[in-house]
Short mmCIF file of C-alpha atoms in Angstrom, two decimals:
data_model
loop_
_atom_site.label_atom_id
_atom_site.label_comp_id
_atom_site.label_asym_id
_atom_site.label_seq_id
_atom_site.Cartn_x
_atom_site.Cartn_y
_atom_site.Cartn_z
CA MET A 5 127.26 141.68 -52.71
CA LYS A 6 129.78 139.24 -51.30
CA THR A 7 129.23 136.08 -53.35
CA LEU A 8 127.26 135.57 -56.54
CA VAL A 9 126.23 132.10 -57.74
CA GLU A 10 125.85 131.65 -61.50
CA LEU A 11 124.53 128.69 -63.46
CA TYR A 12 126.89 128.54 -66.41
CA ASP A 13 124.96 129.09 -69.64
CA LYS A 14 125.61 128.56 -73.34
CA GLU A 15 124.83 132.27 -73.83
CA PRO A 16 128.19 133.94 -73.09
CA LEU A 17 126.85 137.30 -71.89
CA ASP A 18 124.46 135.69 -69.39
CA ASN A 19 127.51 134.44 -67.52
CA ILE A 20 129.13 137.82 -66.93
CA ILE A 21 126.34 140.43 -66.84
CA SER A 22 125.67 140.16 -63.09
CA SER A 23 129.36 140.26 -62.20
CA CYS A 24 129.80 143.39 -64.32
CA ILE A 25 126.80 144.99 -62.58
CA PHE A 26 127.47 144.15 -58.93
CA GLU A 27 131.23 143.36 -58.90
CA PRO A 28 130.90 140.81 -56.08
CA ASP A 29 133.91 139.63 -54.09
CA ASN A 30 133.39 136.12 -55.48
CA VAL A 31 131.44 134.60 -58.34
CA VAL A 32 130.79 130.86 -58.19
CA TYR A 33 129.85 129.04 -61.40
CA LEU A 34 128.00 125.74 -61.48
CA CYS A 35 129.18 124.02 -64.68
CA ASP A 36 128.35 120.81 -66.51
CA ILE A 37 130.96 118.15 -65.75
CA ASN A 38 130.76 116.96 -69.37
CA ASP A 39 132.14 120.31 -70.54
CA HIS A 40 135.49 120.20 -68.80
CA SER A 41 137.53 122.39 -71.15
CA MET A 42 139.35 125.33 -69.62
CA ARG A 43 137.97 127.71 -72.25
CA LYS A 44 135.10 128.99 -70.10
CA GLU A 45 137.36 129.55 -67.11
CA GLN A 46 139.96 131.41 -69.17
CA ALA A 47 137.25 133.57 -70.75
CA VAL A 48 135.89 134.61 -67.34
CA TYR A 49 139.33 135.27 -65.84
CA LYS A 50 140.42 137.40 -68.79
CA LEU A 51 137.22 139.42 -68.88
CA LEU A 52 137.38 140.23 -65.18
CA GLN A 53 141.02 141.24 -65.51
CA ARG A 54 140.42 143.37 -68.57
CA ARG A 55 137.65 145.28 -66.78
CA LYS A 56 139.97 145.65 -63.76
CA MET A 57 137.49 143.91 -61.45
CA LYS A 58 138.58 142.35 -58.15
CA THR A 59 135.95 139.61 -58.36
CA LEU A 60 137.42 136.13 -57.84
CA PRO A 61 135.79 133.36 -59.92
CA ARG A 62 135.30 129.78 -58.72
CA PHE A 63 134.02 126.80 -60.71
CA TYR A 64 132.05 123.78 -59.49
CA TYR A 65 131.56 120.90 -61.94
CA VAL A 66 128.56 118.61 -61.62
CA ASP A 67 126.38 116.28 -63.66
CA THR A 68 123.63 118.74 -64.63
CA THR A 69 121.30 115.86 -65.56
CA ASN A 70 121.36 114.54 -61.97
CA PRO A 71 119.10 116.47 -59.55
CA SER A 72 120.70 114.91 -56.47
CA ALA A 73 124.19 115.88 -57.64
CA ILE A 74 123.00 119.42 -58.35
CA GLN A 75 121.46 119.72 -54.89
CA ARG A 76 124.66 118.47 -53.25
CA ALA A 77 126.67 121.03 -55.21
CA PHE A 78 124.35 123.83 -54.07
CA SER A 79 124.67 122.69 -50.47
CA ALA A 80 128.47 122.72 -50.77
CA ILE A 81 128.43 126.20 -52.29
CA VAL A 82 126.18 127.60 -49.56
CA ARG A 83 128.32 125.95 -46.91
CA ASP A 84 131.49 127.52 -48.31
CA TRP A 85 129.89 130.92 -49.08
CA GLN A 86 127.08 131.51 -46.60
CA ASP A 87 126.41 135.05 -47.83
CA CYS A 88 125.64 134.07 -51.43
CA VAL A 89 122.99 135.34 -53.86
CA PHE A 90 121.73 133.22 -56.77
CA ASP A 91 121.39 134.65 -60.28
CA LEU A 92 118.64 132.66 -62.03
CA THR A 93 119.05 134.33 -65.42
CA GLY A 94 120.84 131.49 -67.22
CA GLY A 95 121.78 127.85 -66.92
CA LYS A 96 120.43 124.53 -68.14
CA ASP A 97 116.74 123.91 -67.46
CA LEU A 98 117.14 121.21 -64.83
CA ALA A 99 119.85 123.10 -62.95
CA LEU A 100 117.71 126.24 -63.06
CA LEU A 101 114.69 124.35 -61.74
CA CYS A 102 116.75 122.85 -58.92
CA ALA A 103 118.25 126.25 -58.08
CA GLY A 104 114.82 127.86 -57.75
CA ALA A 105 113.58 125.09 -55.48
CA PHE A 106 116.79 125.16 -53.42
CA CYS A 107 116.63 128.94 -52.91
CA GLU A 108 112.98 128.81 -51.89
CA ARG A 109 113.57 125.95 -49.45
CA HIS A 110 116.58 127.61 -47.80
CA LYS A 111 115.36 131.23 -48.09
CA ILE A 112 118.38 132.25 -50.16
CA PRO A 113 118.26 135.56 -52.06
CA CYS A 114 117.75 135.12 -55.80
CA TYR A 115 116.80 137.22 -58.80
CA TYR A 116 116.32 137.18 -62.56
CA ILE A 117 117.59 139.77 -65.06
CA ASP A 118 115.35 140.65 -67.99
CA VAL A 119 118.23 141.57 -70.28
CA TYR A 120 116.10 142.83 -73.15
CA HIS A 121 114.12 145.27 -70.99
CA ARG A 122 117.22 146.07 -68.87
CA ARG A 123 115.59 145.35 -65.51
CA LEU A 124 116.13 143.13 -62.47
CA ILE A 125 113.24 141.05 -61.16
CA PRO A 126 113.66 140.20 -57.45
CA ILE A 127 112.41 136.68 -56.82
CA GLN A 128 113.30 136.39 -53.17
CA LYS A 129 114.94 138.73 -50.63
CA CYS A 130 116.57 140.92 -53.30
CA GLU A 131 114.79 144.25 -52.90
CA GLU A 132 117.99 146.06 -51.83
CA ILE A 133 119.85 144.63 -54.81
CA GLN A 134 117.11 145.88 -57.11
CA GLU A 135 117.61 149.43 -55.85
CA THR A 136 121.27 149.48 -56.92
CA PHE A 137 120.70 147.67 -60.22
CA GLU A 138 122.00 149.33 -63.39
CA MET A 139 122.96 147.60 -66.61
CA PRO A 140 126.70 147.82 -67.35
CA GLN A 141 128.26 149.67 -70.25
CA LEU A 142 129.69 146.94 -72.46
CA ARG A 143 132.11 147.12 -75.37
CA ALA A 144 133.07 144.80 -78.20
CA GLU A 145 135.88 143.42 -76.02
CA ASP A 146 133.33 142.30 -73.41
CA VAL A 147 131.00 140.57 -75.87
CA LEU A 148 133.81 138.73 -77.61
CA GLY A 149 135.72 138.10 -74.40
CA ALA A 150 132.70 136.43 -72.79
CA ALA A 151 132.81 133.93 -75.66
CA GLY A 152 136.54 133.33 -75.14
CA ALA A 153 137.62 135.39 -78.16
CA GLY A 154 139.84 138.42 -78.48
CA ILE A 155 140.38 141.43 -80.70
CA LEU A 156 143.58 141.54 -82.71
CA GLY A 157 143.02 144.99 -84.19
CA TYR A 158 141.59 146.27 -87.43
CA GLY A 159 141.93 144.93 -90.94
CA HIS A 160 142.35 148.22 -92.77
CA PHE A 161 143.57 150.89 -90.35
CA PRO A 162 142.94 152.06 -86.75
CA LEU A 163 139.62 153.78 -86.17
CA SER A 164 141.53 156.75 -84.77
CA LEU A 165 142.44 157.70 -88.35
CA ILE A 166 138.79 158.32 -89.20
CA ASP A 167 138.45 162.01 -88.39
CA GLU A 168 135.71 164.46 -89.40
CA GLU A 169 137.41 165.27 -92.69
CA PHE A 170 137.68 161.62 -93.67
CA GLU A 171 134.04 161.11 -92.70
CA ARG A 172 133.13 163.77 -95.24
CA ASP A 173 135.33 162.00 -97.79
CA ILE A 174 133.46 158.76 -97.12
CA GLU A 175 130.17 160.47 -97.87
CA GLN A 176 131.51 162.04 -101.06
CA VAL A 177 132.97 158.81 -102.42
CA TRP A 178 129.84 156.85 -101.51
CA GLU A 179 127.63 159.29 -103.40
CA CYS A 180 129.83 158.77 -106.47
CA ILE A 181 129.64 154.99 -106.08
CA MET A 182 125.86 154.90 -105.71
CA LYS A 183 125.41 156.70 -109.02
CA ALA A 184 126.81 153.59 -110.75
CA PRO A 185 127.65 150.77 -108.28
CA HIS A 186 128.27 148.26 -111.08
CA ARG A 187 131.13 150.41 -112.40
CA TRP A 188 133.01 150.83 -109.14
CA GLY A 189 134.85 147.50 -109.46
CA GLY A 190 136.48 148.77 -112.64
CA VAL A 191 137.38 152.08 -111.00
CA ALA A 192 139.00 150.32 -108.03
CA GLY A 193 140.82 147.98 -110.43
CA TYR A 194 142.23 150.97 -112.33
CA PHE A 195 143.49 152.57 -109.11
CA GLN A 196 145.10 149.24 -108.18
CA ALA A 197 146.99 149.28 -111.48
CA VAL A 198 148.04 152.90 -110.99
CA PHE A 199 149.21 152.40 -107.39
CA ARG A 200 150.82 148.97 -107.85
CA ASN A 201 154.42 150.27 -107.62
CA GLY A 202 153.91 150.63 -103.88
CA GLU A 203 155.08 154.23 -103.44
CA GLU A 204 152.82 154.98 -100.49
CA ASP A 205 153.75 158.65 -100.17
CA ARG A 206 153.22 159.40 -103.84
CA LEU A 207 149.92 161.20 -104.52
CA SER A 208 150.34 162.77 -108.00
CA TYR A 209 150.10 160.72 -111.19
CA LYS A 210 150.13 161.06 -114.94
CA VAL A 211 149.26 157.64 -116.39
CA HIS A 212 147.83 156.00 -119.47
CA GLN A 213 144.08 155.60 -119.60
CA LYS A 214 144.70 151.94 -120.41
CA ILE A 215 147.20 150.10 -118.21
CA ARG A 216 148.42 146.60 -118.94
CA VAL A 217 147.97 144.48 -115.82
CA SER A 218 149.06 141.13 -117.27
CA SER A 219 149.50 139.49 -120.63
CA GLN A 220 145.74 138.93 -120.79
CA THR A 221 144.14 141.78 -118.87
CA SER A 222 144.21 145.56 -118.80
CA ALA A 223 142.70 148.22 -116.57
CA ARG A 224 140.98 151.15 -118.26
CA ALA A 225 140.21 154.55 -116.76
CA ASP A 226 136.52 155.31 -116.29
CA THR A 227 137.01 159.02 -116.93
CA ALA A 228 133.39 159.87 -116.12
CA MET A 229 133.68 158.31 -112.65
CA LEU A 230 137.10 159.89 -112.12
CA LYS A 231 135.58 163.25 -112.99
CA LYS A 232 132.88 162.70 -110.33
CA LEU A 233 135.59 161.97 -107.77
CA ALA A 234 137.39 165.14 -108.84
CA ASP A 235 134.19 167.18 -108.49
CA ALA A 236 133.83 165.74 -104.99
CA GLY A 237 137.34 166.88 -104.05
CA ILE A 238 138.73 163.36 -103.74
CA LEU A 239 140.99 163.87 -106.76
CA VAL A 240 142.71 167.20 -107.32
CA ASP A 241 144.01 168.72 -110.58
CA PHE A 242 142.22 166.11 -112.65
CA GLU A 243 142.77 166.34 -116.41
CA VAL A 244 142.34 164.10 -119.42
CA GLU A 245 145.12 164.56 -121.97
CA ASP A 246 144.85 162.41 -125.08
CA GLU A 247 145.75 158.90 -123.91
CA PHE A 248 146.66 160.03 -120.40
CA VAL A 249 144.91 161.08 -117.22
CA ARG A 250 146.49 163.36 -114.66
CA PHE A 251 145.35 163.65 -111.03
CA THR A 252 146.47 164.06 -107.44
CA VAL A 253 144.86 162.01 -104.69
CA LYS A 254 143.67 164.11 -101.76
CA ASN A 255 145.76 162.31 -99.11
CA GLU A 256 147.41 158.99 -98.24
CA LEU A 257 144.41 157.59 -96.36
CA VAL A 258 142.08 158.22 -99.28
CA LYS A 259 144.64 156.68 -101.62
CA ARG A 260 144.80 153.54 -99.48
CA CYS A 261 141.04 153.13 -99.81
CA LEU A 262 140.52 154.00 -103.48
CA SER A 263 142.03 150.74 -104.72
CA ASN A 264 139.88 148.63 -102.35
CA HIS A 265 136.64 147.58 -104.01
CA GLY A 266 134.62 146.86 -100.88
CA ILE A 267 135.96 149.19 -98.20
CA TRP A 268 133.68 152.14 -98.95
CA LEU A 269 130.51 150.17 -98.19
CA GLU A 270 132.00 149.15 -94.85
CA LEU A 271 133.03 152.73 -94.09
CA TYR A 272 129.65 154.10 -95.12
CA GLY A 273 127.80 151.61 -92.93
CA TYR A 274 130.14 152.38 -90.02
CA LEU A 275 129.60 156.10 -90.49
CA CYS A 276 125.81 155.81 -90.62
CA ALA A 277 125.75 153.76 -87.41
CA LYS A 278 128.15 156.08 -85.61
CA ARG A 279 126.21 159.21 -86.54
CA THR A 280 123.01 157.91 -84.95
CA GLY A 281 124.68 158.37 -81.56
CA TRP A 282 122.48 155.50 -80.39
CA PHE A 283 124.88 152.56 -80.23
CA ASP A 284 127.20 151.88 -77.30
CA ASP A 285 129.97 150.65 -79.57
CA VAL A 286 130.60 150.92 -83.31
CA ARG A 287 133.56 149.23 -85.03
CA THR A 288 134.55 148.43 -88.59
CA SER A 289 136.97 145.85 -89.98
CA LEU A 290 137.23 144.14 -86.59
CA LEU A 291 139.76 141.29 -86.47
CA ILE A 292 138.63 138.49 -84.13
CA ASP A 293 140.92 135.85 -82.66
CA TRP A 294 138.71 132.86 -81.87
CA ASP A 295 140.55 131.68 -78.75
CA GLY A 296 141.97 135.03 -77.64
CA GLU A 297 145.49 133.61 -77.52
CA ASN A 298 146.89 135.42 -80.59
CA ARG A 299 148.55 132.24 -81.77
CA ARG A 300 150.25 132.28 -85.16
CA ASN A 301 148.09 129.44 -86.49
CA GLY A 302 144.97 130.38 -84.55
CA THR A 303 141.59 130.82 -86.22
CA ARG A 304 140.80 134.42 -87.13
CA ASN A 305 137.97 136.23 -88.85
CA GLU A 306 137.18 139.79 -89.83
CA VAL A 307 133.80 141.34 -89.11
CA ASP A 308 133.12 144.21 -91.51
CA ILE A 309 130.92 146.15 -89.08
CA PHE A 310 130.21 145.40 -85.41
CA LEU A 311 127.55 147.30 -83.46
CA LEU A 312 126.47 146.96 -79.84
CA LYS A 313 123.47 148.30 -77.97
CA GLY A 314 123.21 147.16 -74.38
CA THR A 315 123.70 143.41 -74.63
CA ILE A 316 122.55 143.17 -78.26
CA PRO A 317 125.46 142.81 -80.71
CA ILE A 318 124.98 143.16 -84.47
CA PHE A 319 127.38 141.41 -86.85
CA ILE A 320 127.35 142.89 -90.36
CA SER A 321 128.96 141.47 -93.50
CA CYS A 322 129.41 143.89 -96.41
CA LYS A 323 129.48 142.85 -100.07
CA MET A 324 129.77 145.37 -102.90
CA GLY A 325 129.00 142.67 -105.46
CA ALA A 326 126.40 139.94 -105.50
CA PRO A 327 126.72 137.88 -102.29
CA THR A 328 126.63 134.09 -102.18
CA ALA A 329 124.95 131.59 -99.89
CA LEU A 330 128.38 131.01 -98.37
CA ALA A 331 128.56 134.68 -97.36
CA LEU A 332 125.28 134.26 -95.48
CA SER A 333 126.55 131.18 -93.68
CA GLU A 334 129.87 132.75 -92.71
CA ILE A 335 128.42 135.80 -91.00
CA LYS A 336 125.69 133.73 -89.36
CA VAL A 337 128.27 131.38 -87.85
CA LEU A 338 130.30 134.29 -86.45
CA SER A 339 127.21 136.02 -85.09
CA LYS A 340 125.97 132.88 -83.34
CA LYS A 341 129.35 131.85 -81.98
CA PHE A 342 130.41 135.19 -80.51
CA GLY A 343 127.09 136.90 -79.86
CA GLY A 344 124.81 134.02 -78.89
CA ASP A 345 121.10 133.85 -79.58
CA ALA A 346 120.61 137.54 -78.82
CA ALA A 347 122.93 138.64 -81.63
CA LYS A 348 121.54 140.10 -84.85
CA THR A 349 123.01 139.17 -88.22
CA VAL A 350 123.03 141.47 -91.26
CA LEU A 351 124.20 141.14 -94.85
CA LEU A 352 124.70 144.58 -96.38
CA THR A 353 125.21 144.68 -100.14
CA ALA A 354 125.29 147.28 -102.91
CA SER A 355 123.83 144.75 -105.35
CA ALA A 356 120.11 144.37 -106.08
CA VAL A 357 119.69 140.98 -104.43
CA LYS A 358 116.00 141.26 -103.63
CA SER A 359 115.07 141.76 -107.30
CA ASP A 360 117.90 139.87 -109.04
CA ASN A 361 118.21 136.86 -106.73
CA PRO A 362 114.97 136.26 -104.79
CA VAL A 363 116.11 132.73 -103.91
CA LEU A 364 119.08 134.11 -101.97
CA ALA A 365 116.86 136.74 -100.37
CA ALA A 366 114.51 133.97 -99.21
CA ARG A 367 117.45 131.98 -97.87
CA ALA A 368 118.59 134.99 -95.86
CA LYS A 369 115.14 135.30 -94.31
CA ASP A 370 115.04 131.59 -93.47
CA MET A 371 118.46 131.90 -91.80
CA ASP A 372 117.32 134.94 -89.79
CA VAL A 373 119.82 137.16 -91.57
CA VAL A 374 118.58 140.68 -92.28
CA LEU A 375 119.30 141.58 -95.90
CA ILE A 376 119.92 145.23 -96.81
CA ASP A 377 120.52 145.69 -100.53
CA ARG A 378 120.82 148.47 -103.11
CA SER A 379 117.12 149.34 -103.00
CA ASP A 380 117.36 149.89 -99.25
CA LEU A 381 120.57 151.91 -99.49
CA GLY A 382 118.80 154.25 -101.87
CA GLN A 383 116.48 155.26 -99.02
CA LYS A 384 119.44 156.89 -97.23
CA ASP A 385 118.22 155.78 -93.80
CA LEU A 386 120.82 153.10 -93.06
CA GLY A 387 121.51 154.24 -89.50
CA GLN A 388 117.83 154.03 -88.59
CA ARG A 389 117.61 150.59 -90.16
CA PHE A 390 120.42 149.43 -87.88
CA ILE A 391 118.54 150.78 -84.86
CA LYS A 392 115.36 148.94 -85.87
CA ILE A 393 117.36 145.71 -86.30
CA ALA A 394 118.77 146.05 -82.76
CA GLN A 395 115.21 146.52 -81.44
CA MET A 396 113.82 143.42 -83.17
CA ARG A 397 112.62 140.68 -80.80
#
């Protein structure tokens, strides 16, 4: 394919799918003149560069509410690129209608991509293109990059540190947590008090069961939960001696996580998704830079778990405690902004929201946010639930 003509769409992925599939020499975008920011152009340029594609993008701006102006723009595009093919997958309704009529009148090749069913539908003179059609392998960088965003890294630690041994540790700790989720906040708070001196390489401790945190608060050892962690191999040489507890943390990575109240739910969800082997991309604690410029004062957000299957991204917010309506809104905004209408939104919580807060559960349903709570986690089929969410229409 020499030249591809795209009708710029509000759905970010619709604008780049065809280029990623066919890697044309040129891709020409017809854009609304009322949206004259450079954000869309920068997003396209960066994505093509990151994927090491030689495709050169061009942008035509026109009043997309004016059929005559749209027709003139199409005529100019065809005059400049006589070997063009029209992608009729996206674009505003009027521009799409005009494009279909223009292609039919001038016998220009055109097609439509059924993204959900991963197939190309040849509308006119595109049978050869259909034979070479294959959906591209996308990653988180592509989904976010199409929306003009970037990835800064990871909020906790690089995913490369999660090896098979640590995956087993995640399972062991999560089993301990699920036996008494309401007590884990106190356990994490106690570890915070024990580790607060900041000696990162120190793993062995002998400390009071009750530690003064401030003039008004103290952290107390939950010896029963600590014993469960010891039985799981997370703590070594665990002993209770009068007013003291003695233990050695398995390793530095485990230590870094023990004092974090919410990280184990994120890690468990990540692990369940990864082990399905079904998703094209699985990330946890993903730091998103809204404009992809990595500016000091730029807007940033962290997505607890990000999954991708084909062109369907799933944005997951994790809450160990009872979530709020604000938590629903935050993850929904991120999902919509960076994943578009095709994105799925999930709130994963270790609290019993469906029984304890039916009003919030109803709000989640109304907002099209899938709620997975403690009752669901008890089924131990979280990975399969994620797959079913990705398959929802």
